[in-house]
Coordinates of C-alpha atoms in Angstrom, one line a residue:
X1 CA -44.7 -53.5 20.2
X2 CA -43.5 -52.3 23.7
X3 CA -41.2 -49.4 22.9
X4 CA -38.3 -48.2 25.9
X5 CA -37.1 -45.0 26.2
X6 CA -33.5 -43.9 27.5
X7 CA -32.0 -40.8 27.7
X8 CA -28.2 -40.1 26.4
X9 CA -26.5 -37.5 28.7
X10 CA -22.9 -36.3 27.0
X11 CA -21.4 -32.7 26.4
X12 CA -19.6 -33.8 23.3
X13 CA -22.1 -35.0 20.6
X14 CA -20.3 -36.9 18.5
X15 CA -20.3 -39.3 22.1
X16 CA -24.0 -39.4 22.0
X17 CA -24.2 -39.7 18.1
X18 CA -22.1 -43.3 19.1
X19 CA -24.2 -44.3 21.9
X20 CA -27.2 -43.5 20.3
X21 CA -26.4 -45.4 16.8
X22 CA -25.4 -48.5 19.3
X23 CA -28.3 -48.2 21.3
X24 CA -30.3 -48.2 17.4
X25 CA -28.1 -51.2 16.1
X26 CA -28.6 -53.6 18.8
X27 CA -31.9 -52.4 20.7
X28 CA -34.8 -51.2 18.1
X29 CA -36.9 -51.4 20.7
X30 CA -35.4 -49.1 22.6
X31 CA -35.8 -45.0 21.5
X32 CA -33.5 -42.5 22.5
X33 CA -33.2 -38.7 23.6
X34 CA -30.3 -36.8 24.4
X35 CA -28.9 -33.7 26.7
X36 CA -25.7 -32.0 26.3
X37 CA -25.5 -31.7 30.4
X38 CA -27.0 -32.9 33.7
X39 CA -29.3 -29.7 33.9
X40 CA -30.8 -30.3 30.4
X41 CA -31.2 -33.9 31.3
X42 CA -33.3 -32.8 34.6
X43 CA -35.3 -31.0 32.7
X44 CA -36.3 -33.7 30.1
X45 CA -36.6 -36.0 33.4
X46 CA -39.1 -34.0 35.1
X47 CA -41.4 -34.1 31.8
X48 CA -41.3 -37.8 30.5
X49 CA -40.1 -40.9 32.2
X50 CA -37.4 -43.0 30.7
X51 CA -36.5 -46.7 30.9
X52 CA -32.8 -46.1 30.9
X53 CA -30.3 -42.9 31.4
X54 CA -27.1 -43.8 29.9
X55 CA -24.6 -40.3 31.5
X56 CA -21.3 -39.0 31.1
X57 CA -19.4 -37.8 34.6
X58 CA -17.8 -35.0 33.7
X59 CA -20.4 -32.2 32.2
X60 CA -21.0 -28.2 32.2
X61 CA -23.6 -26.6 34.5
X62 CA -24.5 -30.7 36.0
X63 CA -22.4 -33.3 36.5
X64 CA -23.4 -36.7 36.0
X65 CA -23.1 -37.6 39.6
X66 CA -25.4 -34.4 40.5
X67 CA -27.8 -36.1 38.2
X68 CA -27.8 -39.5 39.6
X69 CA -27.7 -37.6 43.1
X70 CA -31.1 -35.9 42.2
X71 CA -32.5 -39.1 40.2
X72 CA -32.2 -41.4 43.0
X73 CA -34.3 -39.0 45.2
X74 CA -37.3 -38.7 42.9
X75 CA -39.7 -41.8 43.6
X76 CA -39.8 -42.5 39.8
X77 CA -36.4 -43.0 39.1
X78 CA -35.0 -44.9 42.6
X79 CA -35.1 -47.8 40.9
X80 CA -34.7 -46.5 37.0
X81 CA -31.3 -48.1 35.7
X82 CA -28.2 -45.9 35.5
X83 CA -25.1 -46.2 33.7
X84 CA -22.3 -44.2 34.2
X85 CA -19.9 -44.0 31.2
X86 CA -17.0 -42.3 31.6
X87 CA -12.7 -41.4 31.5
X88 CA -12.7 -41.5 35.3
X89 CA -12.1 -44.9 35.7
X90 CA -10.0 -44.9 39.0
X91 CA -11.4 -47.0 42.3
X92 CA -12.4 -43.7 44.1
X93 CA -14.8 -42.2 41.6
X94 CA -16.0 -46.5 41.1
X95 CA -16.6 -46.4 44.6
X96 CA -18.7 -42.5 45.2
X97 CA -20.8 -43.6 42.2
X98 CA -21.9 -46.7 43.6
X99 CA -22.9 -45.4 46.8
X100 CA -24.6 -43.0 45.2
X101 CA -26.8 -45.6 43.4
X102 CA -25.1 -46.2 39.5
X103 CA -26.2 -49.1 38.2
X104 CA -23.2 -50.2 36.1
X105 CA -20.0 -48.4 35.1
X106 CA -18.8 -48.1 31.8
X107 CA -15.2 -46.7 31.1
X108 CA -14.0 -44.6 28.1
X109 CA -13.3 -45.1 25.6
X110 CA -16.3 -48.3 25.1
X111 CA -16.9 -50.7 22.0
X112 CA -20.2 -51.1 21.1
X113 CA -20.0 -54.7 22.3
X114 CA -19.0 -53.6 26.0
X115 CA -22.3 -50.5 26.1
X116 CA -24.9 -53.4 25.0
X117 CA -23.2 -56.1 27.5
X118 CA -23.8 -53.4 30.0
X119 CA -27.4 -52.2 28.9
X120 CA -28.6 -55.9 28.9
X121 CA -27.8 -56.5 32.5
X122 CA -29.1 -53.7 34.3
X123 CA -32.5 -54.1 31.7
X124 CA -32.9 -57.6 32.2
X125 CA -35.9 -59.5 31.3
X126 CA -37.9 -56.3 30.7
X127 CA -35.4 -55.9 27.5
X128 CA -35.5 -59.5 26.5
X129 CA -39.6 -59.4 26.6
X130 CA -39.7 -55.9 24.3
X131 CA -37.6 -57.6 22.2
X132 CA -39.2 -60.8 22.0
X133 CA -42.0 -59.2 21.5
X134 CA -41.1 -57.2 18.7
X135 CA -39.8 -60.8 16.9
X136 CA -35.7 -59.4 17.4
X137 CA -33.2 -61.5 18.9
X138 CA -30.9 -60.0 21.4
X139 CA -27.7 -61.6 19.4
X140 CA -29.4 -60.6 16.0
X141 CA -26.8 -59.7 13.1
X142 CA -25.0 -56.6 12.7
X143 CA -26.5 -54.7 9.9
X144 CA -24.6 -54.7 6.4
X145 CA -23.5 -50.8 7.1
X146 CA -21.8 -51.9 10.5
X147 CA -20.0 -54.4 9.1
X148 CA -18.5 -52.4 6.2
X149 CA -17.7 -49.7 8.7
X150 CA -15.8 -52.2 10.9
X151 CA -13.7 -53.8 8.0
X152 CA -12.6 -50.0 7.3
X153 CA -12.0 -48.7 11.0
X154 CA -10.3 -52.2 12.5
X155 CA -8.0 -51.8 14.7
X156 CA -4.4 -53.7 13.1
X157 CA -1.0 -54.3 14.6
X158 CA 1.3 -52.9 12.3
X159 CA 3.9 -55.3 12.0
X160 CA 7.6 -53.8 12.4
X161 CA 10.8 -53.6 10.1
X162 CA 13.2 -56.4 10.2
X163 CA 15.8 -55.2 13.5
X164 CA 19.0 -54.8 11.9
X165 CA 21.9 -56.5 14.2
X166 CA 23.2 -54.4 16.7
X167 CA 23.9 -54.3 20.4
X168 CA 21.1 -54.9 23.0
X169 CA 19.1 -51.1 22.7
X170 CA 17.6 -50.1 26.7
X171 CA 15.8 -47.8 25.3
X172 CA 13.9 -50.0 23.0
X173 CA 10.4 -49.8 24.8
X174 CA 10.7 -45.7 25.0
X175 CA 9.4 -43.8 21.7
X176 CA 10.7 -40.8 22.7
X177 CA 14.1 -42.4 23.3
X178 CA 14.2 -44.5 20.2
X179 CA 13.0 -41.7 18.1
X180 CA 15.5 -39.3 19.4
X181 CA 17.9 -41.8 18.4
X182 CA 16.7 -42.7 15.1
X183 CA 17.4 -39.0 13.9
X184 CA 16.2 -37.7 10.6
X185 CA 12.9 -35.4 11.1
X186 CA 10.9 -37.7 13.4
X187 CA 13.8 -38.3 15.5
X188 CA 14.0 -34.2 16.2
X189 CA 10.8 -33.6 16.7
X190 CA 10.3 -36.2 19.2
X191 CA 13.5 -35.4 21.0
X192 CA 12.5 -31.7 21.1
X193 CA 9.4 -33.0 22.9
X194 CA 11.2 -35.4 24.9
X195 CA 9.2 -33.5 28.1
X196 CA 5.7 -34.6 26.6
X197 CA 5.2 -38.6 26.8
X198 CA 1.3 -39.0 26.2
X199 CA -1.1 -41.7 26.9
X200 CA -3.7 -42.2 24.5
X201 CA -6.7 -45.0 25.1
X202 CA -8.8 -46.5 22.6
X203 CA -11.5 -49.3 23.0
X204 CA -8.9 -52.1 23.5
X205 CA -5.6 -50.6 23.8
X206 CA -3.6 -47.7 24.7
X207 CA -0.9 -46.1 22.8
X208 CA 2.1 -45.1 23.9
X209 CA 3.9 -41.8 22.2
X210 CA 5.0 -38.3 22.5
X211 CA 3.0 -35.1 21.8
X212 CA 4.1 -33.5 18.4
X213 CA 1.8 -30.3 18.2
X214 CA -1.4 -29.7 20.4
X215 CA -3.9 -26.6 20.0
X216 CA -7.2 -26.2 21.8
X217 CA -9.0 -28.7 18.6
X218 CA -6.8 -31.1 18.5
X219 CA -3.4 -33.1 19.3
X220 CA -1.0 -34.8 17.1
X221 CA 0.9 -37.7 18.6
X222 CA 4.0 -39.5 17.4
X223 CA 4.2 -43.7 18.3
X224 CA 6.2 -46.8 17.4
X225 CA 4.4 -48.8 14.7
X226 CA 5.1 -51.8 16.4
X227 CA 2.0 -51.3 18.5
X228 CA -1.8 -51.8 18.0
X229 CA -3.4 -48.8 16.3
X230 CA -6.7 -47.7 15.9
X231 CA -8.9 -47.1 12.9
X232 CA -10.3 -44.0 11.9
X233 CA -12.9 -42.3 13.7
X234 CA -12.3 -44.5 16.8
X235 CA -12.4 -42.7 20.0
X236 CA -10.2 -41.7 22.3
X237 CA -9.1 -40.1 25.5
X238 CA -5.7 -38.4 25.7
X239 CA -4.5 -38.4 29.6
X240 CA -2.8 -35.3 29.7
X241 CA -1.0 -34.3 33.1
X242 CA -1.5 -30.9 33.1
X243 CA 0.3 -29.8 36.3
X244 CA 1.1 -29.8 39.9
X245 CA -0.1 -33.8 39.9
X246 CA -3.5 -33.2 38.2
X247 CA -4.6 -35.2 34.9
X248 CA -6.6 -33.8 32.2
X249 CA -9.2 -36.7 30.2
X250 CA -10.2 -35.0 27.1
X251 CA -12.2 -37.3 24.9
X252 CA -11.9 -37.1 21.2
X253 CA -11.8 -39.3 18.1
X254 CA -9.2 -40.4 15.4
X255 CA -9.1 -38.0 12.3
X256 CA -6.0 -39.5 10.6
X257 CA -3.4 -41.7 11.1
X258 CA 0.2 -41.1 8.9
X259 CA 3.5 -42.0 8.2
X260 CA 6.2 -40.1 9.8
X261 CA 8.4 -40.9 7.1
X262 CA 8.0 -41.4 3.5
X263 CA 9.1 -44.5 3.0
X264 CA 7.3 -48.0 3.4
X265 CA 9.7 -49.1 6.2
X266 CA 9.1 -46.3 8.4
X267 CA 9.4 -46.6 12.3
X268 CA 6.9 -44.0 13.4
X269 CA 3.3 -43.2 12.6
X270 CA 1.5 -39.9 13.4
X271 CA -1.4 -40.3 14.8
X272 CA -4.2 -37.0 14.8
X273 CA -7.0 -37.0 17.3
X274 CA -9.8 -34.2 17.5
X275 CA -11.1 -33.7 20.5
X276 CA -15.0 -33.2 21.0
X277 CA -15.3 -32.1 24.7
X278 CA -17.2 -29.0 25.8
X279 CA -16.5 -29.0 29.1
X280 CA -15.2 -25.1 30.0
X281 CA -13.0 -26.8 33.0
X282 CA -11.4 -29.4 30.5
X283 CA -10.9 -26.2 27.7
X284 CA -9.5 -24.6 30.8
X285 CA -6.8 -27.4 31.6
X286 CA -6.2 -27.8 27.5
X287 CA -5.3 -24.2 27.2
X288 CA -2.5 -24.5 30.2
X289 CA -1.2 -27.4 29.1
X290 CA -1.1 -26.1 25.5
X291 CA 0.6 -22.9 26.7
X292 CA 3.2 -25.3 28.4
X293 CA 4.1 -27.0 25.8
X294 CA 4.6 -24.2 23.6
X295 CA 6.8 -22.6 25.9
X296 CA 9.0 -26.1 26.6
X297 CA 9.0 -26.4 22.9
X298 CA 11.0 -22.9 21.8

């Protein structure tokens, strides 16, 4: 059986713990290594030869764009497919990686469906023939562990309370603004926030919410429960704008998702994410933005 190697480039392991398990799930054939940065990567690189590199951008001591810099010039590798997966998804950082020579792009956070769409067209017919070979079918069933894992983690749309009657409400489609409104304890907390509005992206949806608490391991967001949620141990980036126009992408996962209120009917849920970058220039911007926050919140 013809056996492909790729190599899983990612500072935060619990991201290469997810591509790796994908990579296992869908592509037996296919046997994977990882590196916590672009330097460890070269390394490996320079010793065996892999079928596939599968990199994160942003990364301590090598970026990922370093790597695919110094890839593409090594005869070997010119032609080795490369797949960028990463928080910078804006048309500039597009655009320098594909004249450097990335193969495909893959934005985070990424389904499992969306990283094998991606590894199966820049591996082509040599991926179909391994796994031909090797009697699996490229649309083979999920195994019986996935499936149980997805009925527990599905993302749901939380369906919202009955409106009572009242006037027309503009700030309807602003947590912060409804919640400040609403009053009891999630109303004050969110209006005492009222300078932090945070972005938070999963797989298929991004959630809209203010910050409630934030530390250096992890941030607590409050949202509407009228919009789609995610399931536990999702991922995550939190887009945090940490200053003077520059943005902050910290990846991380869900760790638990709560009610505000105790009561069924509650308007707000709090969602916990734990972030699993290692990145000293993201721990950098975390620790401003943190120190921000604490000082807008007194």
């Amino acid at each position: 059986m013809t056996t492909l190697k790729a190599l899983v480039v990612d500072d935060a392991s619990f991201v290469r713990d997810l591509v790796k398990r994908t990579v296992r799930q869908r592509f037996p054939v296919i046997e994977t290594t990882d590196a916590q940065n672009g330097r460890r990567a070269q390394s490996l690189m320079s010793r065996t030869t892999f079928d596939l590199v599968l990199c994160d951008w942003e990364m301590p001591e090598m970026s990922g764009l370093e790597l695919l810099q110094w890839m593409r010039q090594q005869p070997h590798y010119q032609k080795v497919p490369f797949i960028m997966i990463t928080s910078r998804g804006d048309k500039d950082h597009v655009v320098e990686a594909v004249k450097e020579g990335v193969s495909e792009y893959l934005g985070k956070p990424f389904s499992p469906e969306g990283l094998s769409k991606k590894i199966i067209k820049v591996m082509g017919r040599r991926l179909k023939e391994a796994m031909d070979g090797s009697g699996k079918s490229m649309d083979g069933p999920a195994d019986a562990f996935r499936e149980s894992a997805d009925l527990l983690t599905q993302k749901r749309e939380v369906a919202p309370p009955k409106p009572a009657a009242s006037a027309p409400n503009p700030a309807a489609d602003n947590p912060l603004l409804a919640a400040g409104r609403q009053g009891g304890s999630a109303g004050r907390s969110a209006q005492k926030a009222s300078m932090t509005v945070a972005s938070v992206r999963f797989s298929d949806s991004t959630l809209k919410s203010v910050v409630k608490d934030v530390n250096l391991t992890e941030v607590r967001v409050i949202a509407k429960r009228d919009q789609v949620f995610p399931g536990i141990l999702d991922q995550a980036v939190v887009d945090i704008d940490t200053g003077e126009g520059q943005m902050a992408r910290l990846n991380g996962y869900v760790h638990q998702l709560q009610a505000v209120d105790k009561r069924q009917d509650t308007d707000f849920v709090s969602v916990t994410i734990r972030f699993v970058d290692e990145d000293p220039k993201k721990m950098e911007d975390l620790s401003r933005f943190v120190a921000r926050f604490r000082a807008a919140a007194r």
